[in-house]
Coordinates of C-alpha atoms (C1' of nucleotides) in Angstrom, one line a residue:
Chain A
M1 CA 16.6 16.5 -5.5
I2 CA 13.6 17.5 -3.7
V3 CA 11.0 16.4 -5.7
S4 CA 12.0 12.7 -7.4
T5 CA 11.3 11.4 -10.7
K6 CA 8.1 9.8 -9.4
G7 CA 6.9 13.0 -8.6
R8 CA 7.7 14.7 -11.7
Y9 CA 6.1 11.7 -13.5
A10 CA 3.0 11.7 -11.8
M11 CA 2.7 15.5 -12.3
R12 CA 3.1 14.9 -16.1
V13 CA 0.5 11.8 -16.2
M14 CA -2.1 14.4 -14.7
I15 CA -1.5 16.7 -16.9
D16 CA -2.1 14.5 -19.8
L17 CA -5.4 13.0 -18.2
A18 CA -6.3 16.4 -17.8
Q19 CA -6.1 17.4 -21.4
H20 CA -7.8 14.2 -22.3
N21 CA -10.1 14.4 -19.8
S22 CA -13.3 14.4 -22.2
D23 CA -12.4 11.4 -23.8
G24 CA -13.1 8.6 -21.3
S25 CA -10.9 6.0 -19.8
I26 CA -7.5 6.6 -20.7
P27 CA -5.5 3.3 -21.6
L28 CA -1.8 3.4 -19.4
K29 CA -0.4 2.3 -22.7
Q30 CA -1.4 5.4 -24.6
I31 CA -0.4 7.9 -21.4
A32 CA 3.0 5.9 -21.3
D33 CA 3.8 6.7 -25.4
R34 CA 2.7 10.3 -25.4
Q35 CA 4.9 10.8 -22.4
G36 CA 7.9 8.9 -23.0
I37 CA 7.6 6.6 -19.4
S38 CA 7.9 2.9 -19.1
E39 CA 4.5 1.2 -19.2
K40 CA 5.5 -0.7 -15.9
Y41 CA 6.8 2.1 -14.2
L42 CA 3.9 4.3 -14.5
E43 CA 1.8 1.1 -13.5
A44 CA 3.3 1.6 -9.9
I45 CA 2.7 5.6 -10.2
L46 CA -0.8 5.6 -11.1
R47 CA -1.6 3.0 -8.5
A48 CA -0.5 5.3 -6.1
L49 CA -2.8 7.6 -7.5
V50 CA -5.7 5.2 -7.9
E51 CA -5.1 4.4 -4.2
N52 CA -5.4 8.2 -3.0
N53 CA -8.7 8.6 -4.8
I54 CA -7.1 11.3 -7.0
V55 CA -7.6 9.1 -10.8
S56 CA -9.8 6.0 -10.9
G57 CA -9.1 3.1 -12.9
V58 CA -11.1 1.1 -14.9
R59 CA -10.5 -2.8 -15.6
G60 CA -11.1 -4.6 -18.8
R61 CA -11.7 -3.6 -22.6
D62 CA -12.2 -0.2 -23.2
G63 CA -11.0 0.4 -19.7
G64 CA -8.2 2.6 -18.2
Y65 CA -7.7 5.4 -16.0
S66 CA -9.4 8.7 -15.9
L67 CA -9.6 11.8 -13.4
S68 CA -11.4 11.0 -10.7
R69 CA -12.7 14.8 -9.7
D70 CA -12.3 17.8 -12.1
P71 CA -8.9 18.9 -12.6
S72 CA -9.9 22.5 -11.2
E73 CA -10.3 20.6 -8.0
L74 CA -7.0 18.4 -7.7
T75 CA -3.8 20.0 -6.4
A76 CA -0.4 19.3 -7.3
W77 CA 0.3 19.1 -3.5
E78 CA -2.4 15.7 -3.2
V79 CA -0.4 14.3 -6.6
I80 CA 3.0 14.9 -4.8
F81 CA 2.4 14.0 -1.5
A82 CA 0.0 10.8 -2.5
V83 CA 3.8 9.7 -4.6
E84 CA 6.8 11.0 -2.7
K85 CA 7.6 8.5 0.2
D86 CA 7.8 10.9 3.0
F87 CA 7.0 14.0 2.0
Y88 CA 7.9 16.0 5.6
A89 CA 10.7 18.2 5.9
V90 CA 12.4 16.2 8.7
T91 CA 12.1 13.0 9.7
C92 CA 11.1 14.3 13.0
L93 CA 7.8 15.3 11.7
S94 CA 7.0 12.2 10.0
P95 CA 3.6 10.4 11.9
G96 CA 5.8 7.4 11.8
A97 CA 8.9 8.8 14.0
E98 CA 9.5 8.2 17.3
T99 CA 8.9 11.3 19.8
C100 CA 12.6 13.2 20.0
K101 CA 13.8 13.9 23.2
R102 CA 15.4 17.0 22.4
E103 CA 11.6 18.2 21.0
K104 CA 10.9 20.8 24.1
E105 CA 14.3 22.5 23.9
C106 CA 14.7 22.2 19.7
A107 CA 15.4 25.5 18.2
I108 CA 14.9 24.9 15.1
L109 CA 11.9 22.5 15.1
P110 CA 9.6 25.6 14.3
M111 CA 10.9 26.3 11.2
W112 CA 10.9 23.0 10.2
K113 CA 7.1 22.9 11.0
E114 CA 6.8 26.1 9.0
F115 CA 8.8 24.9 6.1
Y116 CA 6.3 22.1 5.5
E117 CA 3.0 24.2 5.5
V118 CA 5.0 26.5 2.8
V119 CA 5.5 23.5 0.5
K120 CA 1.8 22.5 1.2
D121 CA 0.4 25.5 0.2
F122 CA 2.5 26.0 -2.4
F123 CA 1.8 23.4 -4.3
G124 CA -1.8 23.1 -3.0
K125 CA -2.2 26.8 -4.9
Y126 CA -1.8 25.0 -8.2
T127 CA -4.8 23.0 -9.5
I128 CA -4.3 20.7 -12.2
Q129 CA -6.6 22.6 -14.4
D130 CA -4.5 25.7 -14.0
L131 CA -1.4 23.4 -15.4
A132 CA -3.0 21.8 -18.0
E133 CA -4.1 25.3 -19.5
G134 CA -0.3 26.5 -19.2
I135 CA -0.9 29.1 -16.3
A136 CA 1.8 28.3 -14.2
T137 CA 3.9 30.8 -14.9
S138 CA 3.8 33.3 -12.1
P139 CA 4.4 37.0 -11.1
V140 CA 6.7 35.8 -8.3
I141 CA 9.4 34.8 -10.2
I142 CA 11.6 38.1 -11.0
Chain B
M1 CA 12.1 13.4 3.2
I2 CA 12.8 16.3 2.2
V3 CA 16.0 17.8 4.1
S4 CA 18.0 14.4 5.4
T5 CA 19.9 13.9 8.6
K6 CA 22.7 15.9 7.6
G7 CA 20.9 19.3 6.6
R8 CA 19.3 19.0 10.0
Y9 CA 22.7 18.1 11.9
A10 CA 24.7 20.8 10.0
M11 CA 21.6 22.9 11.1
R12 CA 21.9 21.7 14.4
V13 CA 26.0 22.2 14.4
M14 CA 25.6 25.9 13.4
I15 CA 23.1 26.8 16.3
D16 CA 25.7 25.1 18.5
L17 CA 28.7 27.2 17.2
A18 CA 26.4 30.4 17.7
Q19 CA 25.7 29.4 21.1
H20 CA 29.6 29.4 21.4
N21 CA 30.7 31.7 19.2
S22 CA 32.8 33.9 21.7
D23 CA 34.9 31.1 22.8
G24 CA 37.1 30.9 20.0
S25 CA 37.8 28.0 18.3
I26 CA 35.7 24.8 19.1
P27 CA 37.0 20.9 18.9
L28 CA 34.4 18.7 16.6
K29 CA 35.1 16.4 19.4
Q30 CA 33.2 19.1 21.4
I31 CA 30.0 19.5 19.4
A32 CA 29.9 15.9 18.7
D33 CA 29.1 15.3 22.2
R34 CA 27.0 18.1 23.2
Q35 CA 25.0 17.4 19.9
G36 CA 25.2 13.5 20.3
I37 CA 26.3 13.3 16.6
S38 CA 29.1 10.7 15.9
E39 CA 32.6 12.3 15.7
K40 CA 33.4 10.8 11.6
Y41 CA 30.2 12.0 10.6
L42 CA 30.4 15.6 11.8
E43 CA 33.5 15.7 10.7
A44 CA 32.2 15.4 6.7
I45 CA 29.2 17.8 7.5
L46 CA 31.9 20.0 9.0
R47 CA 34.2 19.7 5.7
A48 CA 31.4 20.7 3.7
L49 CA 30.3 23.7 5.8
V50 CA 34.3 24.8 5.6
E51 CA 34.6 24.1 1.8
N52 CA 31.7 26.8 1.6
N53 CA 33.5 29.4 3.7
I54 CA 30.3 29.2 6.2
V55 CA 32.3 27.8 9.0
S56 CA 36.3 28.1 9.4
G57 CA 38.3 25.2 10.8
V58 CA 41.8 25.6 12.7
R59 CA 44.1 22.7 12.6
G60 CA 46.8 21.7 15.9
R61 CA 46.6 22.5 19.5
D62 CA 43.8 24.8 20.6
G63 CA 42.1 24.6 17.2
G64 CA 38.8 23.8 16.1
Y65 CA 35.9 25.0 14.2
S66 CA 33.8 28.8 13.9
L67 CA 31.8 30.5 12.4
S68 CA 33.5 32.4 9.8
R69 CA 30.9 35.4 9.6
D70 CA 28.3 37.0 12.0
P71 CA 25.3 34.3 13.0
S72 CA 23.4 37.7 11.9
E73 CA 24.9 37.1 8.4
L74 CA 24.6 33.5 8.1
T75 CA 21.3 31.8 6.3
A76 CA 19.8 28.5 6.8
W77 CA 19.3 28.4 3.0
E78 CA 23.4 28.7 2.8
V79 CA 23.6 25.7 5.3
I80 CA 21.2 23.8 3.8
F81 CA 22.2 24.1 0.7
A82 CA 25.8 23.6 1.5
V83 CA 25.4 20.4 2.6
E84 CA 22.3 18.4 0.4
K85 CA 23.1 17.1 -2.5
D86 CA 21.7 18.7 -5.1
F87 CA 18.7 21.1 -3.4
Y88 CA 16.9 21.4 -6.6
A89 CA 13.1 21.3 -7.0
V90 CA 13.2 18.7 -9.9
T91 CA 16.8 17.1 -11.9
C92 CA 15.4 19.3 -15.0
L93 CA 16.7 22.2 -13.1
S94 CA 20.0 20.7 -11.5
P95 CA 23.0 22.5 -13.6
G96 CA 24.3 18.9 -14.3
A97 CA 20.8 18.1 -16.0
E98 CA 21.2 18.1 -19.9
T99 CA 18.8 20.1 -21.6
C100 CA 15.6 18.7 -21.9
K101 CA 13.7 18.1 -25.0
R102 CA 10.3 18.9 -23.5
E103 CA 11.6 22.3 -22.0
K104 CA 9.8 24.3 -24.3
E105 CA 6.5 23.0 -24.0
C106 CA 6.4 22.0 -20.4
A107 CA 3.7 23.1 -18.6
I108 CA 5.1 22.6 -15.2
L109 CA 8.8 24.0 -15.5
P110 CA 7.7 27.0 -14.5
M111 CA 6.0 25.4 -11.3
W112 CA 9.5 23.6 -10.4
K113 CA 11.1 27.4 -10.8
E114 CA 8.9 29.0 -9.0
F115 CA 9.1 26.4 -5.8
Y116 CA 13.2 26.3 -6.1
E117 CA 12.6 30.1 -5.4
V118 CA 10.2 29.9 -2.6
V119 CA 12.4 27.2 -0.7
K120 CA 15.3 29.3 -1.3
D121 CA 13.9 32.9 0.1
F122 CA 12.0 31.0 3.2
F123 CA 15.2 29.0 4.5
G124 CA 16.9 32.2 3.5
K125 CA 14.9 34.7 5.9
Y126 CA 16.4 32.7 8.9
T127 CA 19.3 33.7 10.0
I128 CA 21.5 31.5 12.2
Q129 CA 21.2 34.0 15.1
D130 CA 17.4 34.1 15.0
L131 CA 17.5 30.5 15.4
A132 CA 20.0 30.5 18.5
E133 CA 18.1 33.0 19.9
G134 CA 15.1 30.6 20.1
I135 CA 13.2 33.1 17.4
A136 CA 11.7 30.3 15.0
T137 CA 8.6 30.1 15.7
S138 CA 6.5 32.2 13.3
P139 CA 3.1 33.6 13.3
V140 CA 2.3 31.9 10.1
I141 CA 1.6 28.8 11.6
I142 CA -1.5 28.3 13.4
Chain C
dT1 C1' -14.9 -17.4 -25.1
dT2 C1' -11.3 -13.4 -26.2
dA3 C1' -9.1 -9.5 -26.5
dT4 C1' -8.0 -5.7 -23.8
dA5 C1' -7.4 -3.7 -19.6
dT6 C1' -5.9 -2.8 -14.9
dC7 C1' -4.4 -5.0 -10.6
dC8 C1' -1.6 -7.3 -7.5
dT9 C1' 3.4 -9.6 -5.7
dA10 C1' 7.6 -9.7 -5.6
dC11 C1' 11.6 -8.9 -7.9
dT12 C1' 16.3 -6.6 -9.5
dT13 C1' 19.8 -2.6 -9.9
dA14 C1' 21.4 2.0 -9.4
dT15 C1' 22.0 5.7 -6.3
dT16 C1' 22.2 7.9 -2.2
dA17 C1' 22.1 8.4 2.4
dA18 C1' 24.6 7.1 6.8
dG19 C1' 28.1 6.0 9.2
dT20 C1' 33.5 4.1 9.5
dA21 C1' 38.7 3.8 9.5
dG22 C1' 42.8 5.4 9.0
dG23 C1' 46.4 8.0 7.9
dA24 C1' 48.5 13.0 6.6
dT25 C1' 49.1 17.2 8.1
dA26 C1' 49.4 21.7 10.8
dT27 C1' 50.1 24.1 15.6
dA28 C1' 51.2 25.3 20.2
dA29 C1' 53.6 24.1 24.4
dG30 C1' 56.9 21.9 27.0
Chain D
dC1 C1' 62.4 19.3 18.7
dT2 C1' 59.2 16.5 20.0
dT3 C1' 54.6 15.8 21.5
dA4 C1' 49.8 15.8 22.2
dT5 C1' 45.7 17.9 20.2
dA6 C1' 43.5 19.2 16.0
dT7 C1' 41.9 19.4 11.4
dC8 C1' 42.1 17.6 6.5
dC9 C1' 42.0 14.3 3.4
dT10 C1' 41.0 9.7 0.8
dA11 C1' 38.5 5.6 0.8
dC12 C1' 35.6 2.6 2.2
dT13 C1' 31.4 -0.1 4.0
dT14 C1' 26.3 -0.9 4.8
dA15 C1' 21.5 1.0 4.9
dA16 C1' 18.0 2.9 2.9
dT17 C1' 15.8 4.7 -1.3
dA18 C1' 14.9 5.6 -5.9
dA19 C1' 14.1 3.5 -10.7
dG20 C1' 12.6 0.2 -13.0
dT21 C1' 11.2 -5.0 -14.3
dA22 C1' 8.5 -9.5 -14.5
dG23 C1' 4.7 -12.3 -14.7
dG24 C1' 0.5 -13.7 -13.7
dA25 C1' -4.8 -13.0 -11.4
dT26 C1' -8.7 -10.6 -12.3
dA27 C1' -11.9 -7.9 -14.9
dT28 C1' -15.1 -6.3 -18.6
dA29 C1' -16.9 -5.8 -22.9
dA30 C1' -17.8 -7.3 -27.6

DNA sequence: TTATATCCTACTTATTAAGTAGGATATAAG
DNA sequence: CTTATATCCTACTTAATAAGTAGGATATAA
């Protein structure tokens, strides 16, 4: 599977938060109940989103989570990239990877590089607002 | 990582076979040596390719592997899809998945569906011949 | 002070990726 | 018909990641 449960859940949480964007901070428990996701697992996902400045968390009574920017300013790419482990095409392109000896003569590396850009652009063009409003159906699909 | 070592190796094997396409059947050992990949691991990858009618294997003396079609008729998509476990966007779209209860009201499913098509089209437009000839650099990358 | 939250560290378990071992089967040549 | 050379096939092992859990520290409004 290209996108794991973590990425999938993260997207659902974002849509959920967007749909309750005017309600102030939403407690984790509420989201978990609505989405049918384990509280503890959701907590880990939300932490990754907080660390990447995608949502902001407020502690204590009346606390909870909310989008850190307007949903029209947040893209699916940011969300997926924040929670998926190494969302690069191949290991060769991961920042942590040691430089490959075959790199210069590698006939396929340009394809992998382009693929990363294509994926980034694809998810980058979907804003959370679009998705929350249900405008995900694209004319590209036949 | 979106594409695993298996998919990466499979692509390298295909390029290798394309570059030795006129030499008849190429023994596994030769490919493994050239590509620096473990023989036994390569064997598993080649089996998947054989099962998907992408390469054909000939047993016995003077045996080996060769492309089952002209490299211009083989795409990166076929190769990657054959060796990667479940190369779908999300579990919801895997043929083995039970039908999701939220499917009708799911705001994100159309995006996942479109993503699968985008990935398929992207790798589908690269033929093994293109890659073997080193025509992978695309004007799309800046 | 207390109830309600998020934050943080450290686990456990399941699944997949990655790699290995050894024998069965086919085939061309001597 | 024997032998060397291959692929085929089943079944492992080990490492890494995904998925989920537990429990306490910290912050905050009433």
